[in-house]
mmCIF file of C-alpha atoms in Angstrom:
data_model
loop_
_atom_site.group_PDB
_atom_site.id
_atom_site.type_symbol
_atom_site.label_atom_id
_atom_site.label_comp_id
_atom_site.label_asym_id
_atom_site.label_seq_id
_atom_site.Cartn_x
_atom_site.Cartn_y
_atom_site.Cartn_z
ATOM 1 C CA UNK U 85 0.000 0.000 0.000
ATOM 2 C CA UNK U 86 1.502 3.821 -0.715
ATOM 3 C CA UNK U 87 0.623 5.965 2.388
ATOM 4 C CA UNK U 88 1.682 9.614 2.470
ATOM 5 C CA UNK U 89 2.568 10.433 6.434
ATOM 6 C CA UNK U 90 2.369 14.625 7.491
ATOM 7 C CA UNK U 91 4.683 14.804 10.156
ATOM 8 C CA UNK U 92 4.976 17.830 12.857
ATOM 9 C CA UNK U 93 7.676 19.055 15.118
ATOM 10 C CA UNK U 94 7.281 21.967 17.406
ATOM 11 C CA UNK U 95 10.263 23.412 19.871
ATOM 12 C CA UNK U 96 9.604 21.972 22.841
ATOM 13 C CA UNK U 97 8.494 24.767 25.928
ATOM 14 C CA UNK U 98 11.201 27.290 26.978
ATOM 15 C CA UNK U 99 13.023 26.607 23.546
ATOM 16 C CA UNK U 100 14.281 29.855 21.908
ATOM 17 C CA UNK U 101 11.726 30.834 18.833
ATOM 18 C CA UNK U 102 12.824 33.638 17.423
ATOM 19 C CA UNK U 103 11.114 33.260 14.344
ATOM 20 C CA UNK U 104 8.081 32.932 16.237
ATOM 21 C CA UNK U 105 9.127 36.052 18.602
ATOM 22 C CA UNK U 106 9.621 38.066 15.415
ATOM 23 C CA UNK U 107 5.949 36.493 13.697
ATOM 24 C CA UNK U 108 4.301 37.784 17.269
ATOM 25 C CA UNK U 109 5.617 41.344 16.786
ATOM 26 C CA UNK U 110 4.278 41.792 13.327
ATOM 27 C CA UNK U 111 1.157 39.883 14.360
ATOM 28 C CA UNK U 112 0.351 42.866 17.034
ATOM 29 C CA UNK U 113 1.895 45.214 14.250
ATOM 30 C CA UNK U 114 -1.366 43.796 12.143
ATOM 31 C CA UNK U 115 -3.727 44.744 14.971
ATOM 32 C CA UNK U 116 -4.346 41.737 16.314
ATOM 33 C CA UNK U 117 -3.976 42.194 20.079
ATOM 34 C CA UNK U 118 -5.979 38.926 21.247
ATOM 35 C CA UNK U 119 -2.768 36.835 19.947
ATOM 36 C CA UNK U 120 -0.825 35.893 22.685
ATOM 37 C CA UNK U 121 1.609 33.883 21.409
ATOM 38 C CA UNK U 122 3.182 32.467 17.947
ATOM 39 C CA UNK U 123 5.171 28.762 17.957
ATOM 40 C CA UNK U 124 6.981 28.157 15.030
ATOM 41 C CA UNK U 125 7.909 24.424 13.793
ATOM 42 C CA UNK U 126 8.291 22.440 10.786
ATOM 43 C CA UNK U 127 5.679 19.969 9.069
ATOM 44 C CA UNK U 128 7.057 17.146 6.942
ATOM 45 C CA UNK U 129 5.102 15.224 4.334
ATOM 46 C CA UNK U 130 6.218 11.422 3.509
ATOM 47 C CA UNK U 131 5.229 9.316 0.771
ATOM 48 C CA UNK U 132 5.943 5.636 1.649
ATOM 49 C CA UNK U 133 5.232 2.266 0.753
ATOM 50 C CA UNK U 134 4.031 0.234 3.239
ATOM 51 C CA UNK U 135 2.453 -3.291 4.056
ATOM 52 C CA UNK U 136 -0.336 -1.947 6.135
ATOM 53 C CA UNK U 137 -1.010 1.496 8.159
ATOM 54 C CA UNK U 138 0.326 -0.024 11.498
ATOM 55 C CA UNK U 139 3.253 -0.694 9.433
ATOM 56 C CA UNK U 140 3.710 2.901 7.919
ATOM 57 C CA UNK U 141 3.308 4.534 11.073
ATOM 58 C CA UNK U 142 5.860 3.247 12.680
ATOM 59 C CA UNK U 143 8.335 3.274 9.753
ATOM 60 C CA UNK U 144 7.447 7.081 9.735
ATOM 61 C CA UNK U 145 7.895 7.550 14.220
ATOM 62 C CA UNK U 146 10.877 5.948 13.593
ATOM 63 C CA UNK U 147 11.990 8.790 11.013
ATOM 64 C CA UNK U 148 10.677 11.321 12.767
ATOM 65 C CA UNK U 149 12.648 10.460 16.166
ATOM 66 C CA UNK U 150 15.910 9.584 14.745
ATOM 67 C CA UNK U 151 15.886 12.365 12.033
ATOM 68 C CA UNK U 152 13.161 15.001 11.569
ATOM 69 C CA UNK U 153 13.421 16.004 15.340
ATOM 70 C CA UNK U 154 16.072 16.346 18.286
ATOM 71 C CA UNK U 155 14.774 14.763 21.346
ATOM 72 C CA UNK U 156 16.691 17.844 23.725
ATOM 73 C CA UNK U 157 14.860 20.649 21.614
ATOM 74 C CA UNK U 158 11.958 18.835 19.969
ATOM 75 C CA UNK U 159 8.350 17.470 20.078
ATOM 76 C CA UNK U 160 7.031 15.521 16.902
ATOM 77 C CA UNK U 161 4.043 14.455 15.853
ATOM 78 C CA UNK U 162 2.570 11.991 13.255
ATOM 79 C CA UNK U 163 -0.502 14.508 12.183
ATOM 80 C CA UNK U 164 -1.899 12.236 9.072
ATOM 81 C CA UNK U 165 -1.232 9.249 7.804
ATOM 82 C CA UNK U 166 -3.623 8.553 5.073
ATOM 83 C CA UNK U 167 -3.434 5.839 1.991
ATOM 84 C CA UNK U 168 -2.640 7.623 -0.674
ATOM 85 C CA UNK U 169 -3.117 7.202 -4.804
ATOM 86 C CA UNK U 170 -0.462 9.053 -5.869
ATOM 87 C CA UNK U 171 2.428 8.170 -3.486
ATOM 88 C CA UNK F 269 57.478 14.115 13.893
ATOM 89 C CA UNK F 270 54.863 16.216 14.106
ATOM 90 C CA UNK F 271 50.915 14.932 14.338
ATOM 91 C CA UNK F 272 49.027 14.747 11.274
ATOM 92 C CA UNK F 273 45.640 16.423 12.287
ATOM 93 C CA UNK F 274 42.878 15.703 9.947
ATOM 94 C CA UNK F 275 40.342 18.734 9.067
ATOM 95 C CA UNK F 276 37.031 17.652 7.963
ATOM 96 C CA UNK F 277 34.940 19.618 5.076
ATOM 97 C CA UNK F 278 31.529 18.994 4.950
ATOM 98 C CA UNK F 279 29.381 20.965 2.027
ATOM 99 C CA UNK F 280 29.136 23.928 3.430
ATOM 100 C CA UNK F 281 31.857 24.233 6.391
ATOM 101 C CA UNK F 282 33.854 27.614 5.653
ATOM 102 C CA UNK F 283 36.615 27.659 8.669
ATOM 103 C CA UNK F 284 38.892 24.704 7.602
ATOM 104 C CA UNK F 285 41.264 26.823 6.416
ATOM 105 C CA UNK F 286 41.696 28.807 8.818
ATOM 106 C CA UNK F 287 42.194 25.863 11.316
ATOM 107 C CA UNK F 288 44.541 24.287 8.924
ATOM 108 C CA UNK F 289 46.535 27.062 9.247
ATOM 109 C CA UNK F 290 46.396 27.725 12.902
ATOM 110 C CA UNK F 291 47.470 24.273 12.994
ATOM 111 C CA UNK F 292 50.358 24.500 11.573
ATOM 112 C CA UNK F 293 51.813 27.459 13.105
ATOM 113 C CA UNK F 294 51.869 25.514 16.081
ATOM 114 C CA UNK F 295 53.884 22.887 14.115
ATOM 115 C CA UNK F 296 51.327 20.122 13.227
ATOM 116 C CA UNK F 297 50.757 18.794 9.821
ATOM 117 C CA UNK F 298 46.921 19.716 9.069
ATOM 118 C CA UNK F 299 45.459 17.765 5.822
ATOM 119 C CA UNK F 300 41.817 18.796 4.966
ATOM 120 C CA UNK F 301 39.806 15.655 4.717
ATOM 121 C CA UNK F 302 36.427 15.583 2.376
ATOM 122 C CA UNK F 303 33.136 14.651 4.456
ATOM 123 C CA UNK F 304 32.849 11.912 1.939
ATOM 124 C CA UNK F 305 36.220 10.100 2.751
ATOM 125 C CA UNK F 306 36.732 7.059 5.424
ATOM 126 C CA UNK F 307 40.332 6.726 5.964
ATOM 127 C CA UNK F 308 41.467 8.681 8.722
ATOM 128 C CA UNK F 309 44.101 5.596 9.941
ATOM 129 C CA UNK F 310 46.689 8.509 9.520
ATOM 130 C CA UNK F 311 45.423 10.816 11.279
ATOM 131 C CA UNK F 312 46.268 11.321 15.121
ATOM 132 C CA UNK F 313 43.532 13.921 15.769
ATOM 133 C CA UNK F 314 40.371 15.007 14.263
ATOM 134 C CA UNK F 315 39.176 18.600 14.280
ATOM 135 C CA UNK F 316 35.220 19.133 13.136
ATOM 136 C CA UNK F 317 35.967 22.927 12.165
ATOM 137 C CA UNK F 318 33.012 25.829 12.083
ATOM 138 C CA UNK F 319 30.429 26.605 8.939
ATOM 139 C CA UNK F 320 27.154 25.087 7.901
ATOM 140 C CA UNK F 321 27.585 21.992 7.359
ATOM 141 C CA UNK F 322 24.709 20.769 4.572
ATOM 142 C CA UNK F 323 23.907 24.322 4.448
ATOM 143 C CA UNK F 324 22.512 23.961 8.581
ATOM 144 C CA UNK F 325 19.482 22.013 6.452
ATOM 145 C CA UNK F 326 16.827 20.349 9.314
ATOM 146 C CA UNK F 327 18.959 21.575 12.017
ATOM 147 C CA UNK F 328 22.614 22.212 12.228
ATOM 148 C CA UNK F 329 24.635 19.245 11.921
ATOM 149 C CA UNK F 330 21.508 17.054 11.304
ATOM 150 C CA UNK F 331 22.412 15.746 8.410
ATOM 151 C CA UNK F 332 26.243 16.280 8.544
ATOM 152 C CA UNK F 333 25.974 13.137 10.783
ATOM 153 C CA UNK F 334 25.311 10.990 8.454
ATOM 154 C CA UNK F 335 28.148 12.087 6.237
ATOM 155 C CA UNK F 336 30.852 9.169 5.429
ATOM 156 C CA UNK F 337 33.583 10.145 7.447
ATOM 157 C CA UNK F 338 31.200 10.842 10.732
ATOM 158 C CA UNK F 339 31.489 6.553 11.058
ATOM 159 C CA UNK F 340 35.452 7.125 10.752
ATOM 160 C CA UNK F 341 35.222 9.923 13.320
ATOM 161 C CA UNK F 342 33.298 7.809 15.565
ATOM 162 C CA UNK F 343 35.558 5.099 15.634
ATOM 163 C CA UNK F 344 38.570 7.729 16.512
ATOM 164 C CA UNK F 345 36.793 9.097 18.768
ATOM 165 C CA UNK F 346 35.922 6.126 21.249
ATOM 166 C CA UNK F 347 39.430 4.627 20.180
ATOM 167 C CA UNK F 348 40.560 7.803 22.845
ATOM 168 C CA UNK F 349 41.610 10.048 19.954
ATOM 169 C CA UNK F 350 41.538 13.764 20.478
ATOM 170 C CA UNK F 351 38.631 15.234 18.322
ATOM 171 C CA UNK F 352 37.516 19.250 18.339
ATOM 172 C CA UNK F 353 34.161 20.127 17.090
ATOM 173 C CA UNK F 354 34.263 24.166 16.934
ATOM 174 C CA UNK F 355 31.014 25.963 16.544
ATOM 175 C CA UNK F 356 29.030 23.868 13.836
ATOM 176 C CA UNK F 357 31.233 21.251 14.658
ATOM 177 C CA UNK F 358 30.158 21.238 17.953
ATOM 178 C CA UNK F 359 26.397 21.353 16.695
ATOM 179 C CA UNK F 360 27.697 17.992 14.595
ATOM 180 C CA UNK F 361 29.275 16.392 17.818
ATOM 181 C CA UNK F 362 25.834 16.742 19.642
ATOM 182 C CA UNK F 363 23.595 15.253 16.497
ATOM 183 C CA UNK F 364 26.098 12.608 16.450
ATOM 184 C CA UNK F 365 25.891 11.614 19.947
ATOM 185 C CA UNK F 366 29.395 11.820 20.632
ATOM 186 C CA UNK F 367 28.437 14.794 23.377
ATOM 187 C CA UNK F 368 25.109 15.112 25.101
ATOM 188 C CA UNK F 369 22.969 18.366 25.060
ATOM 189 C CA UNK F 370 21.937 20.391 22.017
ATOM 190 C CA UNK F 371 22.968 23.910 21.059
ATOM 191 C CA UNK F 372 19.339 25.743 20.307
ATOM 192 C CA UNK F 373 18.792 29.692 18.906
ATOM 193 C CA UNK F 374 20.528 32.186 21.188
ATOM 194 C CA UNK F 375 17.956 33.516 23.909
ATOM 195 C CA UNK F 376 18.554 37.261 22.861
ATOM 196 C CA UNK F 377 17.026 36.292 19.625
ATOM 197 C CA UNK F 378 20.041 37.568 17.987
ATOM 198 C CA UNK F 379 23.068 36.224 15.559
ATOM 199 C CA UNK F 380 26.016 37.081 18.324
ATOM 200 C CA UNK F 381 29.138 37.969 16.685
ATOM 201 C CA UNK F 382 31.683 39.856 19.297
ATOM 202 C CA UNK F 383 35.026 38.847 21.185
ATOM 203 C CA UNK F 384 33.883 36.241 24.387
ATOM 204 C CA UNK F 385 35.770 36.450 27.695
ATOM 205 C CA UNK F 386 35.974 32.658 29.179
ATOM 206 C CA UNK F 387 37.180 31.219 32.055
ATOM 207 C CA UNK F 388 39.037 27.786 32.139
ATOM 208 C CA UNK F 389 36.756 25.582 33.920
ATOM 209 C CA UNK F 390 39.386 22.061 34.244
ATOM 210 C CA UNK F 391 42.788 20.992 32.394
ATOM 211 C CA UNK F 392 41.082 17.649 32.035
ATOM 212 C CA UNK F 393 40.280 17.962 28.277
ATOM 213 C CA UNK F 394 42.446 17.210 25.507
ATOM 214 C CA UNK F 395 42.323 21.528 24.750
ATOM 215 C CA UNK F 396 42.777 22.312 28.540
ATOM 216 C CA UNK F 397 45.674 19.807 29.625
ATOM 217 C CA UNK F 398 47.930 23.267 29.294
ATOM 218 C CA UNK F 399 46.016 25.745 31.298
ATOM 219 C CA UNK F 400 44.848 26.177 34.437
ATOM 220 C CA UNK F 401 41.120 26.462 36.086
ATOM 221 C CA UNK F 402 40.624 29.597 36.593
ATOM 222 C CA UNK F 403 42.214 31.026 33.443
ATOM 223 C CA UNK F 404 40.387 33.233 31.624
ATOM 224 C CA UNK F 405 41.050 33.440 27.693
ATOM 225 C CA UNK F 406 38.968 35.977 24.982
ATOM 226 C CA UNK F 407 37.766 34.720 21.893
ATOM 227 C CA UNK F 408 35.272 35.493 19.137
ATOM 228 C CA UNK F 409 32.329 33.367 18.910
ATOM 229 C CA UNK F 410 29.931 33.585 15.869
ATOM 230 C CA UNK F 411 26.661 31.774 15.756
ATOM 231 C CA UNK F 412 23.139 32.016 15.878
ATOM 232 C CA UNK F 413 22.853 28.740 17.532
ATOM 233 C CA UNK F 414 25.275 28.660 20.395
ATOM 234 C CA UNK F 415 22.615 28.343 23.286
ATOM 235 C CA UNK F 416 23.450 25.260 25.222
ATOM 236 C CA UNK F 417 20.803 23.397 26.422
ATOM 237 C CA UNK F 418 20.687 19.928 28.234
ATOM 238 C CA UNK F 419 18.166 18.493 30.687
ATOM 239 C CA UNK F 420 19.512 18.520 34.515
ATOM 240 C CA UNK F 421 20.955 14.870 34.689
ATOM 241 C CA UNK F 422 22.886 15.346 32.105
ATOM 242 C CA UNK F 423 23.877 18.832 33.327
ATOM 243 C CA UNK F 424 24.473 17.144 36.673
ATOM 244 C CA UNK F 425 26.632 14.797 35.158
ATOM 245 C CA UNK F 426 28.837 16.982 33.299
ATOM 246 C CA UNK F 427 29.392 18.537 36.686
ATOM 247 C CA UNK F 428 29.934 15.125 38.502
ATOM 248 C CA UNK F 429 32.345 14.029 35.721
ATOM 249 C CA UNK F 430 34.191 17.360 35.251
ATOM 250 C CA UNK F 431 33.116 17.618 31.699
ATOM 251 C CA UNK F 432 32.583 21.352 31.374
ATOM 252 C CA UNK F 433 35.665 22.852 29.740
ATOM 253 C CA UNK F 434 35.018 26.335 29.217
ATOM 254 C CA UNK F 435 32.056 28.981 30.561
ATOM 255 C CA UNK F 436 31.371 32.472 29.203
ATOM 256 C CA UNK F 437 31.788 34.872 31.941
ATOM 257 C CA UNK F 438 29.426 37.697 30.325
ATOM 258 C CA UNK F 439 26.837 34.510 29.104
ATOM 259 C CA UNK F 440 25.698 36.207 25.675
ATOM 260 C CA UNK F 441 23.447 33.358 24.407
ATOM 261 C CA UNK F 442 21.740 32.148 27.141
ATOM 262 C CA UNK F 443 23.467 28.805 28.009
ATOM 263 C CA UNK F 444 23.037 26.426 30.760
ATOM 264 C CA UNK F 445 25.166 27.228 33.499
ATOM 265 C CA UNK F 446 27.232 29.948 31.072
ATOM 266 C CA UNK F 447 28.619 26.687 29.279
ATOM 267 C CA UNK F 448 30.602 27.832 26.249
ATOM 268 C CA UNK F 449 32.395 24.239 25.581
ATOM 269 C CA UNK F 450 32.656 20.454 26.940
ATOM 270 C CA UNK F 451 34.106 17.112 26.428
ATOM 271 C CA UNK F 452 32.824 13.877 26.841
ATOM 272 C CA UNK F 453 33.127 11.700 30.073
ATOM 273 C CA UNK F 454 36.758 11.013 28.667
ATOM 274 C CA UNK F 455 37.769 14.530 27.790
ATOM 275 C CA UNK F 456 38.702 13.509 24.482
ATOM 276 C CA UNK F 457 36.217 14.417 22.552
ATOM 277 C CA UNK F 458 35.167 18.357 23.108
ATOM 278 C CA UNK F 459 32.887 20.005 21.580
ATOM 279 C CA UNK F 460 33.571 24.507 21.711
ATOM 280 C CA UNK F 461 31.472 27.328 20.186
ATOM 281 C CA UNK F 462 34.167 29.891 20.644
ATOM 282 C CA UNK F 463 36.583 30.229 17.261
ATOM 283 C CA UNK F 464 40.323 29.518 18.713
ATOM 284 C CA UNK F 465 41.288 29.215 15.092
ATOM 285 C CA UNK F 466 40.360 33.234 14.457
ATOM 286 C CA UNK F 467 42.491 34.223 17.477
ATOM 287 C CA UNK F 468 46.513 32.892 16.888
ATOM 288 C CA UNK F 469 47.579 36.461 15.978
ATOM 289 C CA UNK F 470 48.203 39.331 17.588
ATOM 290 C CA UNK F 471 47.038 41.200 14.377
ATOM 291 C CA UNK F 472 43.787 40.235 14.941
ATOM 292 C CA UNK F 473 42.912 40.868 18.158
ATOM 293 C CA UNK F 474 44.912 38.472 20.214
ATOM 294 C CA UNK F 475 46.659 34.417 20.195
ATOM 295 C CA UNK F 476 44.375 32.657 23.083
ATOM 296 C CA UNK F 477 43.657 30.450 20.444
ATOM 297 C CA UNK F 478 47.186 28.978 20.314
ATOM 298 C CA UNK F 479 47.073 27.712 23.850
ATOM 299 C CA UNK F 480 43.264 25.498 22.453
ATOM 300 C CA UNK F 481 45.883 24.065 19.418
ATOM 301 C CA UNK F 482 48.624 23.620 21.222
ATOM 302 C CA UNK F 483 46.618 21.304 24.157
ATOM 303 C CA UNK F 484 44.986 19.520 20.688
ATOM 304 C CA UNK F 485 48.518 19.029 19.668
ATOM 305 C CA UNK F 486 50.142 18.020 22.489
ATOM 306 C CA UNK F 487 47.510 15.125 22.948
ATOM 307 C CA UNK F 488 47.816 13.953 19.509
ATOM 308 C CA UNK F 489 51.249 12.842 20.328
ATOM 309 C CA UNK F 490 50.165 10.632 22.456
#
């Protein structure tokens, strides 16, 4: 089966976000003064062959811990994990 | 004879040079060494020099890991063989495993690029063995991701196992416990964000860098 996996990874609390410091600013800048505060983080989207979804998903943890994220800095997240036609 | 210290190059790393030749004013033989090479049975040190590394891509020294020579470097490195990581190099040592911790986005948001004051923290490291605790030595640092960060038990161990090599005394990025460089429980393997390679001359705003090379040297002899 060809899956296609969307994971997440957000800075884990107390991590230093600039980018998402700097987003904040020019969010109040916009006029939007209910935002309290912008995360920043990265979303990957895998397309992956697979023998069945139990399979795929943890083909695509396993990525996602040794690779797309740093356990001291990092959260992931396996958002979607659909089968997919065009993988 | 003089150690032959090898001087990785990973896509991207842009101080080699400059360690190559700080190197060998203090009388080593430096040899650059591509990230996709293996054979480092030559070489009697390993130095991991500054840069971006895979152009920083997923997170600095992410993917430099999983370079070739990172296996080699491995191998040296638990062999007891002196290896430096400076700046991105350090970032590299931590992805690797070969240190604990992670270096995350300085706290004042900023990229920091200014002359560092440090103090000496223990002689125990292959880049200490020369100096004393105590010591204090200024060098540039240059990153945007120089912010130390570990969870306590590992901090507590570094303490516990003397592992902390350097500390900023003016902490400009936000570190844990002002750490500006350590080594592993060894003290072979060290990982540094300060640039000892951009301070050996006078000319350029002072030579604390030497004394860094000259403990690397001195090691690699061994």
């Amino acid at each position: 089966m060809k899956y296609e996996a969307v994971v997440e990874v957000l800075l884990k609390d107390g991590v230093s976000d600039p980018e998402g410091v700097a987003i904040m600013d020019a969010v109040i800048s916009l006029g939007y003064g209910s935002v309290q505060r912008v995360a920043t983080g990265k979303l990957f989207r895998l397309h992956l062959q697979a023998e069945d979804e139990n399979a795929a998903a943890d083909v695509v943890s396993q990525i996602a811990e040794q690779l797309l994220s740093n356990p001291v800095l990092e959260d992931f997240r396996v958002r979607d994990l659909l089968a997919s036609a065009s993988a | 004879m003089a150690p032959s210290i090898g001087v990785v190059v990973f896509p991207g790393t842009n101080c080699e040079h400059d360690v190559v030749r700080a190197l060998g004013l203090l009388g080593a033989k430096a040899k650059l060494i591509w990230h996709g090479d293996t054979d480092l049975e030559d070489c009697s040190a390993i130095v991991l020099p500054g840069g971006f590394a895979h152009g920083d891509y997923l997170r600095p020294g992410a993917i430099a890991r999983f370079s070739n020579v990172m296996s080699s470097v491995v191998k040296l490195a638990k062999s007891g063989r002196p290896v430096l990581g400076i700046c991105n190099g350090f970032q590299v040592l931590t992805e690797a495993g070969l240190l604990p911790g992670a270096l995350q986005k300085n706290s004042g948001l900023r990229f920091i690029c200014s002359q560092s004051l440090l103090s000496v923290v223990t002689s125990r490291s292959v880049v200490t063995s020369a100096m004393q605790p105590g010591q204090m030595i200024s060098l540039p640092i240059n990153h945007f991701e120089g912010n130390y960060t570990c969870d306590e038990a590992t901090h507590k161990a570094l303490l516990d196992n003397d592992q902390v090599v350097l500390r900023y005394v003016d902490n400009p990025n936000g570190s844990v416990d002002s750490i500006a460089a350590i080594s592993n429980e060894a003290g072979n393997v060290v990982g540094m964000m300060p640039h000892p390679e951009r301070a050996v001359e006078e000319l350029v705003g002072g030579i604390d860098g030497r004394s860094i090379f000259a403990g690397l040297i001195e090691s690699a002899y061994v």
